[in-house]
Amino acid sequence: MKVSDILKTKGSAVITVRRDETVLDLSEKLRQERIGAAIVSMDGHTIDGIVSERDVAYAVAAHASRLPTVLVETIMTKVVVVCAPDDTVNEVMSVMTKQRFRHLPVQDGQKLVGIISIGDVMKHRLSEVQLEADVLRDYARVQR
Amino acid sequence: MVMTVANVLKIKGRIYTTVKPTETLREFAQHLKDDRIGAMVVTHDGDTLDGIISERDLAYGLAKYGEKLADMKVSELMTKVVLVCSPEDSIEEVMDFMTQRRIRHLPVKEDGELIGIISMSDVVKAHLTGRLMSARLA
């Protein structure tokens, strides 16, 4: 199973936010779309950074009541690890758990083609596991 | 090999941090940051499970409450009805549960007593470990 298989089911829509938008704008976007992270991009294609609900949450400690007016670029992560459509789900799963990322943008060459979360990865692993279990059950039945 | 919630707790430890319902959301955010975690169990006495509160609650709460958020209390934003799992549950059951209910953290209870909390990352990691061990045995 590959990253492109996940994108096939969830689609390649990516929610982006500009680096000069406020954290309040960002939080409204996250809440409205019911997502955990947005790609920071000025033009919708080039990745300037990534910003997650964790960045917002941790920033409450530092900025308190001033946080709504702080700019996205202040709290975003600039060095972004990406994956490619051809990467396997197992590879991505291992990168996510080892490096403690929950979201990876998907880039095809220079083009941003999607974003996958640890929830997406888990959902797909789960369907594989269930499929394997069904196959094994059928196999066991035949053996008897 | 079947991995269970008990296996996960063995790896990550039974230690979990708690926050009081009367603490402010700014204090809660500081705890999350200090411990590098995403959610905490809310308890007023260290034993009773009053609720659970996560980084998502803070991020979405900012949209709703704006500048007032930081000084609000944990009790005002926490989720009160808390879904839990037990040490005997299999990792795949928990994966299924988390996917269906769209939750990322589950407190673990044994005989009514709170013994830990597991996250989606913990579960995925345990699943990978289980697969790896099965592959070596095969």
PDB file of C-alpha atoms in Angstrom, chain B:
ATOM      1  CA  MET B   1       1.596 -11.912  17.720  1.00  0.00           C
ATOM      2  CA  VAL B   2      -1.277 -10.052  19.329  1.00  0.00           C
ATOM      3  CA  MET B   3      -0.271  -6.786  20.950  1.00  0.00           C
ATOM      4  CA  THR B   4      -2.478  -5.434  23.692  1.00  0.00           C
ATOM      5  CA  VAL B   5      -2.884  -2.154  25.536  1.00  0.00           C
ATOM      6  CA  ALA B   6      -0.953  -3.783  28.401  1.00  0.00           C
ATOM      7  CA  ASN B   7       2.058  -4.172  26.057  1.00  0.00           C
ATOM      8  CA  VAL B   8       1.876  -0.496  25.160  1.00  0.00           C
ATOM      9  CA  LEU B   9       1.849   0.531  28.804  1.00  0.00           C
ATOM     10  CA  LYS B  10       4.808  -1.754  29.449  1.00  0.00           C
ATOM     11  CA  ILE B  11       6.781   0.106  26.767  1.00  0.00           C
ATOM     12  CA  LYS B  12       5.749   3.651  27.604  1.00  0.00           C
ATOM     13  CA  GLY B  13       5.322   3.207  31.346  1.00  0.00           C
ATOM     14  CA  ARG B  14       2.338   3.659  33.574  1.00  0.00           C
ATOM     15  CA  ILE B  15       3.248   7.228  34.349  1.00  0.00           C
ATOM     16  CA  TYR B  16       0.785   9.794  33.141  1.00  0.00           C
ATOM     17  CA  THR B  17       0.455  13.445  33.985  1.00  0.00           C
ATOM     18  CA  THR B  18      -2.725  15.042  35.211  1.00  0.00           C
ATOM     19  CA  VAL B  19      -4.121  18.549  35.362  1.00  0.00           C
ATOM     20  CA  LYS B  20      -6.650  19.981  37.816  1.00  0.00           C
ATOM     21  CA  PRO B  21      -9.998  21.310  36.539  1.00  0.00           C
ATOM     22  CA  THR B  22      -9.273  24.597  38.320  1.00  0.00           C
ATOM     23  CA  GLU B  23      -5.989  25.281  36.523  1.00  0.00           C
ATOM     24  CA  THR B  24      -5.994  27.876  33.737  1.00  0.00           C
ATOM     25  CA  LEU B  25      -5.658  26.926  30.098  1.00  0.00           C
ATOM     26  CA  ARG B  26      -2.363  28.805  29.996  1.00  0.00           C
ATOM     27  CA  GLU B  27      -1.044  26.568  32.779  1.00  0.00           C
ATOM     28  CA  PHE B  28      -2.383  23.519  30.951  1.00  0.00           C
ATOM     29  CA  ALA B  29      -0.622  24.633  27.724  1.00  0.00           C
ATOM     30  CA  GLN B  30       2.618  24.980  29.677  1.00  0.00           C
ATOM     31  CA  HIS B  31       2.265  21.394  31.031  1.00  0.00           C
ATOM     32  CA  LEU B  32       1.729  20.055  27.501  1.00  0.00           C
ATOM     33  CA  LYS B  33       4.788  21.925  26.269  1.00  0.00           C
ATOM     34  CA  ASP B  34       6.995  20.882  29.209  1.00  0.00           C
ATOM     35  CA  ASP B  35       6.061  17.212  28.874  1.00  0.00           C
ATOM     36  CA  ARG B  36       5.916  17.257  25.051  1.00  0.00           C
ATOM     37  CA  ILE B  37       2.505  15.599  25.023  1.00  0.00           C
ATOM     38  CA  GLY B  38      -0.849  16.228  23.380  1.00  0.00           C
ATOM     39  CA  ALA B  39      -3.455  15.520  26.040  1.00  0.00           C
ATOM     40  CA  MET B  40      -3.885  15.162  29.775  1.00  0.00           C
ATOM     41  CA  VAL B  41      -6.276  13.491  32.138  1.00  0.00           C
ATOM     42  CA  VAL B  42      -8.250  15.960  34.260  1.00  0.00           C
ATOM     43  CA  THR B  43      -8.658  15.022  37.907  1.00  0.00           C
ATOM     44  CA  HIS B  44      -9.412  17.122  40.981  1.00  0.00           C
ATOM     45  CA  ASP B  45      -8.064  14.592  43.491  1.00  0.00           C
ATOM     46  CA  GLY B  46      -5.516  12.552  41.506  1.00  0.00           C
ATOM     47  CA  ASP B  47      -7.804   9.487  41.289  1.00  0.00           C
ATOM     48  CA  THR B  48     -11.171  10.448  39.838  1.00  0.00           C
ATOM     49  CA  LEU B  49     -11.340  10.791  36.066  1.00  0.00           C
ATOM     50  CA  ASP B  50     -13.151  14.136  35.661  1.00  0.00           C
ATOM     51  CA  GLY B  51     -12.369  14.499  31.979  1.00  0.00           C
ATOM     52  CA  ILE B  52      -9.724  14.679  29.300  1.00  0.00           C
ATOM     53  CA  ILE B  53      -8.323  17.742  27.559  1.00  0.00           C
ATOM     54  CA  SER B  54      -6.147  17.918  24.463  1.00  0.00           C
ATOM     55  CA  GLU B  55      -4.146  20.259  22.278  1.00  0.00           C
ATOM     56  CA  ARG B  56      -7.048  20.109  19.823  1.00  0.00           C
ATOM     57  CA  ASP B  57      -9.357  21.564  22.474  1.00  0.00           C
ATOM     58  CA  LEU B  58      -6.932  24.484  22.851  1.00  0.00           C
ATOM     59  CA  ALA B  59      -6.486  25.045  19.107  1.00  0.00           C
ATOM     60  CA  TYR B  60     -10.225  24.886  18.340  1.00  0.00           C
ATOM     61  CA  GLY B  61     -11.025  26.772  21.569  1.00  0.00           C
ATOM     62  CA  LEU B  62      -8.922  29.714  20.402  1.00  0.00           C
ATOM     63  CA  ALA B  63     -11.252  30.132  17.413  1.00  0.00           C
ATOM     64  CA  LYS B  64     -14.221  30.265  19.760  1.00  0.00           C
ATOM     65  CA  TYR B  65     -12.904  32.256  22.720  1.00  0.00           C
ATOM     66  CA  GLY B  66     -10.022  34.308  21.258  1.00  0.00           C
ATOM     67  CA  GLU B  67      -8.074  36.388  23.769  1.00  0.00           C
ATOM     68  CA  LYS B  68     -10.188  35.105  26.677  1.00  0.00           C
ATOM     69  CA  LEU B  69      -8.944  31.519  26.205  1.00  0.00           C
ATOM     70  CA  ALA B  70      -5.665  31.696  28.156  1.00  0.00           C
ATOM     71  CA  ASP B  71      -7.324  32.729  31.429  1.00  0.00           C
ATOM     72  CA  MET B  72     -10.225  30.272  31.242  1.00  0.00           C
ATOM     73  CA  LYS B  73     -10.271  27.139  33.395  1.00  0.00           C
ATOM     74  CA  VAL B  74      -9.522  23.593  32.251  1.00  0.00           C
ATOM     75  CA  SER B  75     -13.025  22.582  33.413  1.00  0.00           C
ATOM     76  CA  GLU B  76     -14.578  24.957  30.855  1.00  0.00           C
ATOM     77  CA  LEU B  77     -12.936  23.275  27.862  1.00  0.00           C
ATOM     78  CA  MET B  78     -12.411  19.626  28.856  1.00  0.00           C
ATOM     79  CA  THR B  79     -14.416  16.696  27.510  1.00  0.00           C
ATOM     80  CA  LYS B  80     -16.423  15.265  30.374  1.00  0.00           C
ATOM     81  CA  VAL B  81     -17.669  11.992  28.953  1.00  0.00           C
ATOM     82  CA  VAL B  82     -14.455  10.067  28.676  1.00  0.00           C
ATOM     83  CA  LEU B  83     -14.136   6.915  26.619  1.00  0.00           C
ATOM     84  CA  VAL B  84     -11.639   4.483  28.098  1.00  0.00           C
ATOM     85  CA  CYS B  85      -9.968   1.206  27.177  1.00  0.00           C
ATOM     86  CA  SER B  86      -8.709  -1.706  29.253  1.00  0.00           C
ATOM     87  CA  PRO B  87      -5.283  -3.412  29.377  1.00  0.00           C
ATOM     88  CA  GLU B  88      -6.659  -6.564  27.705  1.00  0.00           C
ATOM     89  CA  ASP B  89      -7.917  -4.739  24.622  1.00  0.00           C
ATOM     90  CA  SER B  90      -5.967  -5.599  21.491  1.00  0.00           C
ATOM     91  CA  ILE B  91      -4.136  -2.871  19.582  1.00  0.00           C
ATOM     92  CA  GLU B  92      -6.289  -3.520  16.537  1.00  0.00           C
ATOM     93  CA  GLU B  93      -9.454  -3.012  18.604  1.00  0.00           C
ATOM     94  CA  VAL B  94      -8.101   0.301  19.856  1.00  0.00           C
ATOM     95  CA  MET B  95      -7.083   1.316  16.311  1.00  0.00           C
ATOM     96  CA  ASP B  96     -10.602   0.593  15.167  1.00  0.00           C
ATOM     97  CA  PHE B  97     -12.137   2.482  18.079  1.00  0.00           C
ATOM     98  CA  MET B  98      -9.919   5.538  17.600  1.00  0.00           C
ATOM     99  CA  THR B  99     -10.683   5.636  13.871  1.00  0.00           C
ATOM    100  CA  GLN B 100     -14.445   5.270  14.324  1.00  0.00           C
ATOM    101  CA  ARG B 101     -14.728   7.836  17.104  1.00  0.00           C
ATOM    102  CA  ARG B 102     -12.048  10.157  15.769  1.00  0.00           C
ATOM    103  CA  ILE B 103     -10.126  10.276  19.044  1.00  0.00           C
ATOM    104  CA  ARG B 104      -6.418  10.320  19.602  1.00  0.00           C
ATOM    105  CA  HIS B 105      -6.076   9.627  23.301  1.00  0.00           C
ATOM    106  CA  LEU B 106      -7.643   6.950  25.479  1.00  0.00           C
ATOM    107  CA  PRO B 107      -7.224   6.636  29.238  1.00  0.00           C
ATOM    108  CA  VAL B 108      -6.668   3.055  30.387  1.00  0.00           C
ATOM    109  CA  LYS B 109      -8.694   1.726  33.314  1.00  0.00           C
ATOM    110  CA  GLU B 110      -8.250  -1.534  35.191  1.00  0.00           C
ATOM    111  CA  ASP B 111     -10.817  -2.527  37.829  1.00  0.00           C
ATOM    112  CA  GLY B 112     -12.107   1.053  37.840  1.00  0.00           C
ATOM    113  CA  GLU B 113      -8.657   2.445  38.489  1.00  0.00           C
ATOM    114  CA  LEU B 114      -6.900   4.779  36.059  1.00  0.00           C
ATOM    115  CA  ILE B 115      -3.554   3.200  35.129  1.00  0.00           C
ATOM    116  CA  GLY B 116      -2.398   5.159  32.087  1.00  0.00           C
ATOM    117  CA  ILE B 117      -3.212   6.924  28.850  1.00  0.00           C
ATOM    118  CA  ILE B 118      -2.363   5.844  25.319  1.00  0.00           C
ATOM    119  CA  SER B 119      -2.174   7.932  22.155  1.00  0.00           C
ATOM    120  CA  MET B 120      -2.619   7.139  18.499  1.00  0.00           C
ATOM    121  CA  SER B 121       1.169   7.339  18.051  1.00  0.00           C
ATOM    122  CA  ASP B 122       1.680   4.778  20.830  1.00  0.00           C
ATOM    123  CA  VAL B 123      -0.829   2.488  19.168  1.00  0.00           C
ATOM    124  CA  VAL B 124       0.716   2.772  15.703  1.00  0.00           C
ATOM    125  CA  LYS B 125       4.166   2.164  17.184  1.00  0.00           C
ATOM    126  CA  ALA B 126       2.956  -0.941  19.015  1.00  0.00           C
ATOM    127  CA  HIS B 127       1.268  -2.199  15.881  1.00  0.00           C
ATOM    128  CA  LEU B 128       4.551  -1.833  13.957  1.00  0.00           C
ATOM    129  CA  THR B 129       6.488  -3.603  16.726  1.00  0.00           C
ATOM    130  CA  GLY B 130       3.967  -6.450  16.746  1.00  0.00           C
ATOM    131  CA  ARG B 131       4.271  -6.873  12.993  1.00  0.00           C
ATOM    132  CA  LEU B 132       8.038  -6.846  13.217  1.00  0.00           C
ATOM    133  CA  MET B 133       8.038  -9.544  15.898  1.00  0.00           C
ATOM    134  CA  SER B 134       5.610 -11.710  13.922  1.00  0.00           C
ATOM    135  CA  ALA B 135       7.828 -11.365  10.862  1.00  0.00           C
ATOM    136  CA  ARG B 136      10.871 -12.538  12.836  1.00  0.00           C
ATOM    137  CA  LEU B 137       8.972 -15.526  14.228  1.00  0.00           C
ATOM    138  CA  ALA B 138       7.693 -16.545  10.807  1.00  0.00           C
TER     139      ALA B 138
END
